[in-house]
XYZ file of C-alpha atoms in Angstrom:
239
model
C 7.177 34.154 -26.617
C 10.188 33.531 -24.663
C 11.062 30.089 -23.654
C 11.790 28.789 -20.194
C 15.291 28.346 -19.113
C 16.110 24.510 -19.460
C 19.192 22.530 -18.902
C 18.514 19.754 -21.108
C 15.060 18.114 -22.960
C 12.067 17.721 -20.012
C 8.776 16.501 -21.436
C 7.029 17.813 -17.733
C 8.769 21.275 -18.432
C 7.979 21.098 -22.185
C 4.318 20.779 -21.477
C 4.328 23.558 -18.976
C 6.011 26.078 -21.188
C 3.290 25.103 -23.996
C 0.435 25.161 -21.834
C 1.265 28.510 -20.139
C 2.284 29.795 -23.404
C -1.179 30.148 -24.008
C -1.191 32.749 -20.851
C 1.231 34.934 -22.255
C -0.385 35.617 -25.628
C -3.811 36.001 -24.409
C -5.570 39.230 -23.102
C -5.870 40.149 -19.717
C -9.320 39.999 -19.255
C -9.061 35.827 -20.159
C -6.272 35.558 -17.633
C -8.293 37.193 -14.948
C -11.336 34.945 -15.717
C -8.677 31.504 -16.023
C -7.210 32.891 -12.416
C -10.468 32.803 -11.177
C -11.691 29.923 -12.365
C -8.734 27.770 -11.577
C -8.229 28.997 -8.279
C -12.264 29.103 -7.064
C -14.505 28.977 -9.905
C -14.367 25.195 -10.703
C -14.233 24.147 -6.960
C -17.638 26.353 -6.710
C -18.790 24.391 -9.212
C -18.283 21.114 -7.843
C -20.101 22.103 -4.779
C -23.079 23.362 -6.552
C -22.659 19.799 -8.475
C -22.972 18.007 -5.105
C -25.973 19.845 -4.302
C -27.657 19.266 -7.168
C -27.170 15.457 -7.103
C -27.982 15.441 -3.425
C -31.384 17.264 -4.036
C -31.805 14.355 -6.778
C -30.926 11.893 -4.511
C -33.038 12.511 -1.947
C -36.174 11.404 -4.309
C -34.630 8.240 -5.299
C -35.718 4.980 -3.875
C -33.351 3.909 -1.662
C -32.654 7.527 -1.082
C -30.315 6.886 2.461
C -28.039 4.739 0.365
C -27.496 6.926 -2.425
C -27.400 10.225 -0.338
C -24.586 8.442 1.742
C -22.491 7.606 -1.617
C -23.020 11.066 -2.457
C -21.630 12.458 1.413
C -18.767 10.419 0.527
C -17.720 12.903 -2.301
C -16.388 15.681 -0.388
C -15.206 13.625 2.562
C -12.998 11.932 -0.095
C -11.561 15.103 -1.077
C -10.678 16.337 2.655
C -8.823 12.585 3.070
C -7.231 12.932 0.286
C -5.902 16.714 1.139
C -4.908 15.701 4.085
C -3.201 12.698 2.553
C -1.221 15.240 0.626
C 0.422 16.948 3.558
C 3.100 14.318 3.972
C 3.508 14.104 0.417
C 4.648 17.186 -0.083
C 6.793 17.821 2.845
C 8.427 14.646 1.750
C 8.974 15.516 -2.181
C 9.678 19.492 -0.923
C 9.446 20.273 -4.898
C 9.708 23.962 -5.519
C 6.880 25.822 -7.484
C 7.590 26.121 -11.389
C 7.883 29.742 -11.213
C 11.030 29.441 -8.745
C 12.795 27.274 -11.221
C 12.248 28.158 -14.505
C 12.285 31.809 -15.938
C 9.641 32.918 -18.547
C 6.767 31.652 -17.111
C 3.318 33.833 -16.989
C 2.306 33.485 -13.340
C -1.346 34.199 -12.949
C -0.999 33.933 -8.965
C 2.607 34.950 -8.018
C 3.373 34.468 -4.178
C 2.468 30.876 -3.677
C 5.527 29.678 -1.537
C 4.392 26.172 -0.631
C 5.683 23.126 -2.356
C 4.656 21.786 -5.680
C 4.104 18.080 -5.986
C 1.279 17.107 -5.568
C -1.434 19.740 -6.829
C -4.025 20.127 -3.672
C -6.515 21.808 -6.560
C -6.020 18.696 -8.868
C -6.660 16.178 -5.602
C -9.630 17.977 -4.543
C -11.611 18.226 -7.655
C -10.760 14.584 -8.811
C -11.410 12.892 -5.582
C -14.920 14.979 -5.676
C -15.294 13.692 -9.356
C -14.607 9.956 -8.651
C -16.529 9.939 -5.451
C -19.705 11.771 -7.387
C -19.248 8.691 -10.398
C -19.471 6.138 -7.480
C -22.765 7.482 -6.490
C -24.435 8.760 -9.679
C -22.509 8.211 -13.232
C -24.078 11.275 -14.655
C -23.123 13.669 -12.369
C -19.857 11.754 -11.650
C -18.767 12.358 -15.269
C -19.238 16.205 -15.119
C -17.253 16.333 -11.781
C -14.581 14.163 -13.695
C -14.793 16.949 -16.358
C -14.269 19.591 -13.883
C -11.272 18.068 -12.401
C -9.578 17.490 -15.688
C -10.669 21.508 -16.326
C -9.125 22.018 -13.147
C -5.324 20.378 -13.911
C -5.395 22.190 -17.225
C -6.238 25.498 -15.681
C -3.187 24.887 -12.652
C -0.640 24.750 -15.470
C -1.998 27.439 -17.661
C -1.860 29.649 -14.338
C 2.391 28.609 -14.384
C 1.656 27.704 -10.864
C 2.085 23.754 -11.039
C 4.222 21.174 -13.521
C 1.990 18.923 -15.355
C 3.199 15.860 -13.194
C 1.906 17.890 -10.177
C -1.278 17.797 -11.448
C -0.883 13.924 -12.962
C -0.244 13.150 -8.963
C -2.935 14.731 -7.787
C -5.442 13.330 -10.072
C -3.649 9.841 -8.894
C -4.006 10.549 -5.112
C -7.800 11.855 -5.467
C -8.869 8.602 -7.265
C -7.274 6.618 -5.264
C -8.296 7.752 -1.978
C -12.103 8.054 -3.518
C -11.947 4.423 -4.803
C -9.907 2.223 -1.961
C -11.612 3.790 0.952
C -15.114 3.858 -0.718
C -16.278 0.534 0.909
C -15.299 1.633 3.852
C -17.074 4.736 3.917
C -20.238 3.268 2.723
C -20.150 0.715 5.679
C -20.020 3.619 8.179
C -22.159 6.105 6.359
C -25.195 4.252 5.247
C -25.886 3.202 8.988
C -25.996 6.996 9.994
C -28.135 8.044 6.555
C -30.569 5.434 7.263
C -31.038 6.573 10.973
C -31.234 10.132 10.045
C -33.923 8.860 7.456
C -35.834 7.610 10.578
C -35.400 11.000 12.439
C -36.718 14.277 12.293
C -34.041 15.809 10.014
C -35.149 13.039 7.756
C -35.660 15.694 4.517
C -31.689 15.725 4.541
C -31.683 11.978 3.254
C -35.355 11.597 1.885
C -37.535 14.021 0.439
C -41.252 14.247 1.439
C -43.192 11.528 0.414
C -40.220 9.144 -0.734
C -40.028 5.454 1.084
C -36.919 5.246 2.135
C -37.125 1.770 2.712
C -37.839 1.179 -1.518
C -35.001 -0.207 -3.257
C -31.242 -0.501 -2.354
C -31.004 0.512 1.187
C -28.901 0.951 4.367
C -29.403 -2.815 6.143
C -26.198 -3.992 5.133
C -26.594 -3.041 1.431
C -29.215 -5.434 1.275
C -32.648 -4.698 -0.874
C -35.306 -3.983 1.493
C -38.831 -4.634 0.463
C -41.829 -2.257 0.869
C -44.359 -2.798 3.191
C -46.938 -3.629 0.024
C -44.659 -6.084 -1.428
C -44.422 -7.994 2.155
C -48.042 -7.761 2.378
C -48.085 -9.533 -1.071
C -45.979 -12.094 -0.382
C -47.593 -13.321 2.857
C -51.494 -13.258 1.088
C -49.551 -15.612 -1.327
C -48.206 -17.653 1.742
C -51.825 -17.847 3.222
C -53.251 -19.226 0.127
C -50.915 -21.888 -0.311
C -51.234 -22.855 3.725
C -54.863 -23.074 3.032
C -54.708 -25.204 -0.277
């Protein structure tokens, strides 16, 4: 296996060489599969995961609040990608295959800058956004994001630090802006739950007023619970 053209020790390039070296020894069909998975497959998988999480959230008590949390995941990814535009243009780091000979590049022809990785940024933002709304789906999403980062290095189109930077950016956007996003999204999904499009945020037969709902993040009592409380107060007054 031919090594990269290096000038002095560089852990970033050493890790790149080690992971990308797997592509040099892999059969052609395996590399084609990794090319598809790393470029499109994992992102598509995250989309399906978001749909499954949304379908499940519609059936939970306090569905509008739960759905609002899930809506934030793809929105966080979009904002993180926008934030990456000035970062890439400021750093202007070339793709690794432009500076180092001997890489097995599965997707040649990429001419944009390398730091930070858009794919790593997008997938981690979605994964962390899902985790804030639903732990199980979030852990699956984060695992898919980690797999995406591995694929990008395996394919020879990113340094490991490009991927780590993308993970950090996606996580920061998803976490730091989540309170503001919820403050804006919960009233929106609550309003939708009261409209003809209620099926988007609440499955038929699910009482959207049950559990933690959209009224400022407070727990909204059900009508039956309110009725019981009124009856108890009436008894106290009669006594």
